[in-house]
Short mmCIF file of C-alpha atoms and ligand atoms in Angstrom, two decimals:
data_model
loop_
_atom_site.label_atom_id
_atom_site.label_comp_id
_atom_site.label_asym_id
_atom_site.label_seq_id
_atom_site.Cartn_x
_atom_site.Cartn_y
_atom_site.Cartn_z
CA MET A 20 -38.11 -10.43 -44.11
CA SER A 21 -38.10 -6.74 -44.57
CA ASN A 22 -35.06 -5.14 -46.17
CA ASP A 23 -34.81 -2.65 -43.37
CA PRO A 24 -31.51 -3.69 -41.79
CA LEU A 25 -32.51 -3.17 -38.17
CA PHE A 26 -35.73 -5.16 -38.68
CA THR A 27 -33.81 -7.84 -40.38
CA ARG A 28 -31.47 -8.11 -37.51
CA ARG A 29 -34.30 -8.38 -35.03
CA GLN A 30 -35.79 -11.04 -37.02
CA VAL A 31 -32.48 -13.01 -37.14
CA LEU A 32 -32.22 -12.68 -33.49
CA ARG A 33 -35.81 -14.10 -32.88
CA GLY A 34 -34.81 -16.94 -35.23
CA VAL A 35 -31.59 -17.54 -33.19
CA ILE A 36 -33.56 -17.67 -29.91
CA ALA A 37 -36.44 -19.87 -31.34
CA GLY A 38 -33.91 -22.23 -32.72
CA ALA A 39 -31.87 -22.37 -29.44
CA GLY A 40 -35.07 -22.81 -27.45
CA ALA A 41 -35.92 -25.89 -29.72
CA GLY A 42 -32.38 -27.15 -29.30
CA LEU A 43 -31.59 -26.64 -33.00
CA LEU A 44 -28.65 -25.20 -34.65
CA VAL A 45 -29.24 -22.48 -37.32
CA GLY A 46 -27.04 -20.91 -39.85
CA CYS A 47 -24.57 -18.51 -38.25
CA ASP A 48 -23.16 -16.59 -41.32
CA SER A 49 -24.71 -13.30 -40.49
CA LEU A 50 -24.23 -13.56 -36.72
CA SER A 51 -21.63 -11.94 -34.55
CA GLN A 52 -19.52 -14.16 -32.07
CA LYS A 53 -21.89 -13.48 -29.20
CA GLU A 54 -24.85 -14.37 -30.95
CA ARG A 55 -23.55 -17.72 -32.20
CA PHE A 56 -22.51 -18.33 -28.59
CA ILE A 57 -25.95 -17.90 -27.38
CA ASN A 58 -27.27 -20.20 -30.22
CA VAL A 59 -24.94 -23.09 -29.15
CA LEU A 60 -25.93 -22.81 -25.58
CA SER A 61 -29.61 -23.72 -26.26
CA ILE A 62 -31.02 -21.05 -24.08
CA GLY A 63 -34.47 -21.95 -22.91
CA GLU A 64 -37.56 -19.99 -23.90
CA THR A 65 -38.37 -18.66 -20.48
CA LEU A 66 -35.23 -16.58 -20.53
CA ASN A 67 -35.80 -15.12 -24.07
CA GLN A 68 -36.22 -11.68 -22.64
CA ARG A 69 -33.10 -11.64 -20.66
CA VAL A 70 -31.17 -13.03 -23.56
CA GLN A 71 -32.55 -10.41 -25.83
CA ARG A 72 -31.65 -7.71 -23.32
CA PHE A 73 -28.03 -9.07 -23.45
CA LEU A 74 -27.78 -9.58 -27.09
CA THR A 75 -28.72 -5.98 -27.79
CA GLY A 76 -26.95 -4.02 -25.08
CA ASP A 77 -23.70 -5.71 -23.67
CA SER A 78 -20.03 -6.10 -24.30
CA LEU A 79 -17.17 -8.57 -23.77
CA ALA A 80 -14.34 -7.80 -21.34
CA LYS A 81 -11.04 -7.53 -23.20
CA GLU A 82 -9.24 -10.76 -23.92
CA TYR A 83 -5.32 -10.99 -24.16
CA SER A 84 -2.86 -13.04 -26.09
CA GLU A 85 -0.86 -15.95 -24.59
CA SER A 86 2.23 -13.84 -24.50
CA MET A 87 0.48 -11.27 -22.16
CA ILE A 88 -0.20 -14.03 -19.36
CA SER A 89 1.24 -13.16 -15.96
CA PRO A 90 4.23 -15.48 -14.92
CA VAL A 91 2.44 -15.89 -11.49
CA PHE A 92 -1.33 -15.39 -10.93
CA ARG A 93 -1.06 -13.68 -7.52
CA ALA A 94 -3.49 -15.07 -4.80
CA ASN A 95 -5.47 -12.92 -2.49
CA GLY A 96 -8.02 -13.18 0.44
CA SER A 97 -8.33 -16.69 1.39
CA THR A 98 -5.46 -18.75 -0.15
CA ASN A 99 -5.72 -22.01 1.93
CA PRO A 100 -9.08 -22.61 3.58
CA GLN A 101 -8.83 -24.51 6.83
CA THR A 102 -12.44 -25.70 7.39
CA ASP A 103 -13.04 -29.34 8.22
CA GLU A 104 -15.28 -29.77 5.17
CA TYR A 105 -12.71 -28.15 2.83
CA LEU A 106 -9.67 -30.09 4.31
CA ALA A 107 -11.43 -33.41 3.97
CA MET A 108 -12.19 -32.83 0.27
CA LYS A 109 -8.66 -31.61 -0.42
CA ALA A 110 -7.18 -34.64 1.24
CA ASN A 111 -8.87 -36.98 -1.49
CA GLY A 112 -8.03 -34.75 -4.37
CA PHE A 113 -11.63 -33.48 -4.43
CA SER A 114 -12.99 -36.83 -5.72
CA ASP A 115 -16.16 -36.38 -3.70
CA TYR A 116 -16.68 -32.82 -4.35
CA ARG A 117 -20.17 -31.91 -5.69
CA LEU A 118 -21.19 -28.46 -6.92
CA LYS A 119 -24.88 -28.03 -5.98
CA ILE A 120 -27.13 -25.69 -8.10
CA GLY A 121 -30.59 -25.05 -6.57
CA GLY A 122 -33.08 -22.41 -5.68
CA LEU A 123 -35.52 -21.17 -8.21
CA VAL A 124 -34.73 -23.91 -10.75
CA ASP A 125 -36.87 -26.90 -12.04
CA ASN A 126 -33.93 -29.31 -12.20
CA PRO A 127 -31.49 -28.99 -9.22
CA LEU A 128 -28.03 -30.35 -9.97
CA GLU A 129 -25.15 -31.90 -7.99
CA LEU A 130 -22.22 -32.15 -10.16
CA GLY A 131 -18.72 -33.72 -9.65
CA LEU A 132 -15.58 -32.57 -11.17
CA ASP A 133 -15.52 -35.20 -13.92
CA ALA A 134 -19.05 -34.23 -14.97
CA ILE A 135 -18.10 -30.57 -15.00
CA ARG A 136 -14.91 -31.06 -17.01
CA ALA A 137 -16.89 -33.05 -19.58
CA MET A 138 -19.29 -30.07 -20.35
CA PRO A 139 -18.90 -27.54 -23.09
CA SER A 140 -16.11 -25.24 -22.05
CA ARG A 141 -14.85 -21.87 -22.93
CA THR A 142 -11.30 -20.54 -22.57
CA GLN A 143 -10.28 -16.87 -22.12
CA ILE A 144 -7.35 -14.92 -21.23
CA THR A 145 -8.37 -11.94 -19.20
CA ARG A 146 -7.12 -9.37 -16.60
CA HIS A 147 -8.12 -9.61 -12.95
CA ASP A 148 -8.36 -6.24 -11.01
CA CYS A 149 -8.29 -6.19 -7.32
CA VAL A 150 -9.40 -2.93 -5.54
CA GLU A 151 -6.31 -3.10 -3.60
CA GLY A 152 -4.55 -1.78 -6.92
CA TRP A 153 -2.98 -4.81 -8.57
CA SER A 154 -3.79 -6.70 -11.65
CA VAL A 155 -2.81 -10.14 -13.13
CA ILE A 156 -3.56 -11.75 -16.57
CA GLY A 157 -4.49 -15.33 -16.68
CA LYS A 158 -5.95 -17.94 -18.98
CA TRP A 159 -9.17 -19.44 -17.60
CA ALA A 160 -11.05 -22.56 -18.82
CA GLY A 161 -14.47 -23.52 -17.50
CA VAL A 162 -18.20 -24.05 -18.16
CA PRO A 163 -20.20 -21.18 -19.00
CA LEU A 164 -22.60 -20.48 -16.24
CA ALA A 165 -25.36 -19.95 -18.88
CA HIS A 166 -24.95 -23.53 -19.72
CA LEU A 167 -25.29 -24.76 -16.20
CA LEU A 168 -28.41 -22.53 -15.62
CA ASP A 169 -29.88 -23.59 -18.63
CA THR A 170 -29.43 -27.29 -17.60
CA ALA A 171 -31.06 -26.50 -14.16
CA ARG A 172 -33.82 -24.70 -15.97
CA VAL A 173 -34.28 -21.30 -14.16
CA LYS A 174 -37.69 -20.44 -13.14
CA PRO A 175 -39.79 -17.32 -13.95
CA GLY A 176 -39.26 -14.78 -11.13
CA ALA A 177 -35.42 -15.43 -10.72
CA ARG A 178 -33.34 -12.33 -10.55
CA TYR A 179 -29.96 -13.12 -9.00
CA VAL A 180 -27.47 -15.82 -8.84
CA VAL A 181 -25.68 -16.30 -5.38
CA PHE A 182 -22.34 -18.13 -4.87
CA TYR A 183 -21.49 -19.75 -1.64
CA CYS A 184 -17.90 -20.57 -0.77
CA PHE A 185 -16.09 -23.15 1.52
CA ASP A 186 -13.82 -20.81 3.19
CA ASP A 187 -14.77 -18.93 6.28
CA TYR A 188 -13.01 -15.59 5.43
CA GLY A 189 -12.94 -12.88 8.21
CA ASP A 190 -13.56 -13.15 11.83
CA ASN A 191 -17.34 -12.56 12.06
CA GLY A 192 -18.23 -16.11 11.33
CA GLY A 193 -19.70 -15.09 7.85
CA ARG A 194 -18.55 -17.27 4.97
CA TYR A 195 -17.46 -15.74 1.72
CA TYR A 196 -20.29 -15.37 -0.78
CA GLU A 197 -21.26 -13.28 -3.83
CA SER A 198 -24.20 -12.54 -6.08
CA ILE A 199 -24.73 -11.14 -9.61
CA ASP A 200 -28.00 -10.56 -11.61
CA LEU A 201 -29.11 -12.65 -14.43
CA LEU A 202 -27.66 -10.39 -17.08
CA ASP A 203 -24.17 -10.97 -15.66
CA ALA A 204 -24.89 -14.62 -15.17
CA TYR A 205 -25.73 -15.30 -18.76
CA HIS A 206 -22.85 -13.15 -20.00
CA PRO A 207 -20.64 -15.40 -22.34
CA GLN A 208 -17.42 -14.72 -20.29
CA THR A 209 -19.19 -15.65 -17.00
CA MET A 210 -17.92 -19.26 -16.15
CA VAL A 211 -17.40 -21.87 -13.39
CA ALA A 212 -13.64 -22.10 -14.00
CA HIS A 213 -11.84 -25.40 -13.40
CA SER A 214 -8.41 -24.41 -14.88
CA LEU A 215 -5.93 -21.68 -14.87
CA ASN A 216 -3.09 -21.45 -17.29
CA ASN A 217 -3.65 -24.91 -18.52
CA GLU A 218 -3.58 -26.60 -15.08
CA PRO A 219 -6.38 -27.75 -12.86
CA LEU A 220 -7.25 -24.82 -10.57
CA GLY A 221 -4.90 -24.84 -7.47
CA VAL A 222 -5.75 -24.20 -3.95
CA PRO A 223 -4.48 -20.62 -3.71
CA ASN A 224 -6.82 -19.56 -6.56
CA GLY A 225 -9.91 -21.32 -5.49
CA ALA A 226 -9.67 -25.17 -6.09
CA PRO A 227 -11.64 -26.99 -7.11
CA LEU A 228 -13.85 -24.39 -8.87
CA ARG A 229 -14.14 -20.68 -8.87
CA MET A 230 -16.20 -18.02 -10.71
CA ARG A 231 -14.84 -15.77 -13.35
CA ILE A 232 -17.25 -12.78 -14.01
CA GLU A 233 -14.92 -10.82 -16.19
CA ARG A 234 -16.30 -7.33 -16.20
CA LYS A 235 -16.26 -7.28 -12.32
CA LEU A 236 -13.60 -6.43 -9.64
CA GLY A 237 -11.57 -9.15 -7.84
CA TYR A 238 -13.91 -9.42 -4.98
CA LYS A 239 -16.74 -10.30 -7.24
CA GLN A 240 -14.77 -13.53 -8.30
CA PRO A 241 -15.83 -16.10 -5.66
CA LYS A 242 -13.30 -18.99 -5.14
CA TYR A 243 -13.79 -22.19 -3.37
CA LEU A 244 -17.37 -22.72 -4.88
CA ARG A 245 -19.61 -24.70 -2.85
CA MET A 246 -23.19 -23.91 -4.14
CA ILE A 247 -24.90 -21.80 -6.74
CA GLU A 248 -28.42 -20.73 -5.66
CA VAL A 249 -30.92 -18.87 -7.99
CA VAL A 250 -33.04 -16.35 -6.03
CA ASP A 251 -35.45 -13.51 -6.34
CA SER A 252 -33.78 -11.51 -3.60
CA TYR A 253 -30.57 -11.71 -1.52
CA ALA A 254 -31.81 -9.52 1.24
CA ALA A 255 -32.25 -12.38 3.68
CA ILE A 256 -28.66 -13.90 2.96
CA GLN A 257 -26.01 -13.19 5.65
CA GLY A 258 -25.64 -9.30 5.88
CA GLY A 259 -28.30 -8.65 3.21
CA LYS A 260 -25.98 -6.64 0.96
CA GLY A 261 -25.26 -9.59 -1.74
CA GLY A 262 -21.72 -10.46 -0.79
CA TYR A 263 -19.16 -10.82 1.89
CA TRP A 264 -17.35 -7.57 1.07
CA GLU A 265 -20.56 -5.83 0.27
CA ASP A 266 -21.68 -6.61 3.77
CA ASN A 267 -18.63 -4.80 4.88
CA GLY A 268 -19.32 -1.60 2.73
CA TYR A 269 -18.15 -2.49 -0.83
CA ASP A 270 -20.35 -1.72 -3.81
CA TRP A 271 -22.61 -4.58 -4.99
CA TYR A 272 -22.15 -3.91 -8.67
CA GLY A 273 -18.41 -3.89 -8.67
CA GLY A 274 -17.82 -3.32 -12.40
CA ILE A 275 -14.72 -2.41 -14.19
N1 MTE B 232 -14.01 -17.56 -1.49
C1 MTE B 232 -13.32 -16.50 -1.65
N2 MTE B 232 -13.36 -15.87 -2.80
C2 MTE B 232 -12.57 -14.72 -2.96
C3 MTE B 232 -11.86 -14.00 -1.96
C4 MTE B 232 -11.79 -14.81 -0.82
O1 MTE B 232 -11.12 -14.32 0.31
N3 MTE B 232 -12.50 -15.90 -0.63
N4 MTE B 232 -11.18 -13.04 -2.28
C5 MTE B 232 -11.57 -12.19 -3.33
C6 MTE B 232 -10.66 -11.13 -3.69
S1 MTE B 232 -10.56 -9.66 -2.98
C7 MTE B 232 -9.78 -11.27 -4.88
S2 MTE B 232 -8.87 -9.96 -5.39
C8 MTE B 232 -9.85 -12.54 -5.58
C9 MTE B 232 -8.47 -13.21 -5.64
O2 MTE B 232 -8.34 -14.22 -6.51
P1 MTE B 232 -6.96 -14.92 -6.66
O3 MTE B 232 -6.75 -15.35 -5.25
O4 MTE B 232 -7.20 -15.98 -7.64
O5 MTE B 232 -5.99 -13.82 -7.18
O6 MTE B 232 -10.71 -13.49 -5.07
C10 MTE B 232 -11.83 -12.98 -4.58
N5 MTE B 232 -12.79 -14.21 -4.27
MO1 MO B 233 -9.55 -8.19 -4.22
#
């Protein structure tokens, strides 16, 4: 290895990615928290380019201490879905719920809640900001989306991840949906959340599963998750703008 610090860092990263692709753990002493996280997730080789882009140019949303957690996590938008499908699942405690992950993947998945709760998890205390002008701080636990995508084995050519929801929000018949690019999908704080403030996620906040995409505004946090689809374009989905609120004029990126 060269003694030039930049070159060395690049070589270290290459080692991390090669090790992760082979499912190995490598020594972590010189690595940052983010790099270690990626290492643990065993990112597949086809995504090395995107992982590298992430490692070299991205940041974490601020995380807060336990004492900062809001006493009540305000609910907004749909807070009690009334579709037959959702009511039937809710009636038996979501025991026959299956999260579907498909589209441009080699290994489509259907996962029940027990399987999801048994997967590697992350906990983070973050602030949710709604465009209506309010914020709440909550503690989320869930499975990193990176882990699920890695298990499903994303195909080359994939560009976006689309989230479909169970609620029929609004009066135009279009269901709530959202989308993000693969960079945000592989961000370490992007997770399929199954609990809020140490409790299983309740109906008002998106039971049984909802997304947390921490560097995005509230409307980019889909609740009542039905299906995750990996796509090369979202132009043909519903209104074509990548989300329920985007189809109604909101910005697609929705960053904070
Ligand atoms: N499925 C679904 N997800 C949704 C919404 C919704 O109406 N339906 N509302 C969005 C908006 S605008 C906000 S601010 C947050 C609210 O999340 P909360 O109810 O947990 O506060 O969910 C977002 N995700
Ligand atoms: Mo919102």
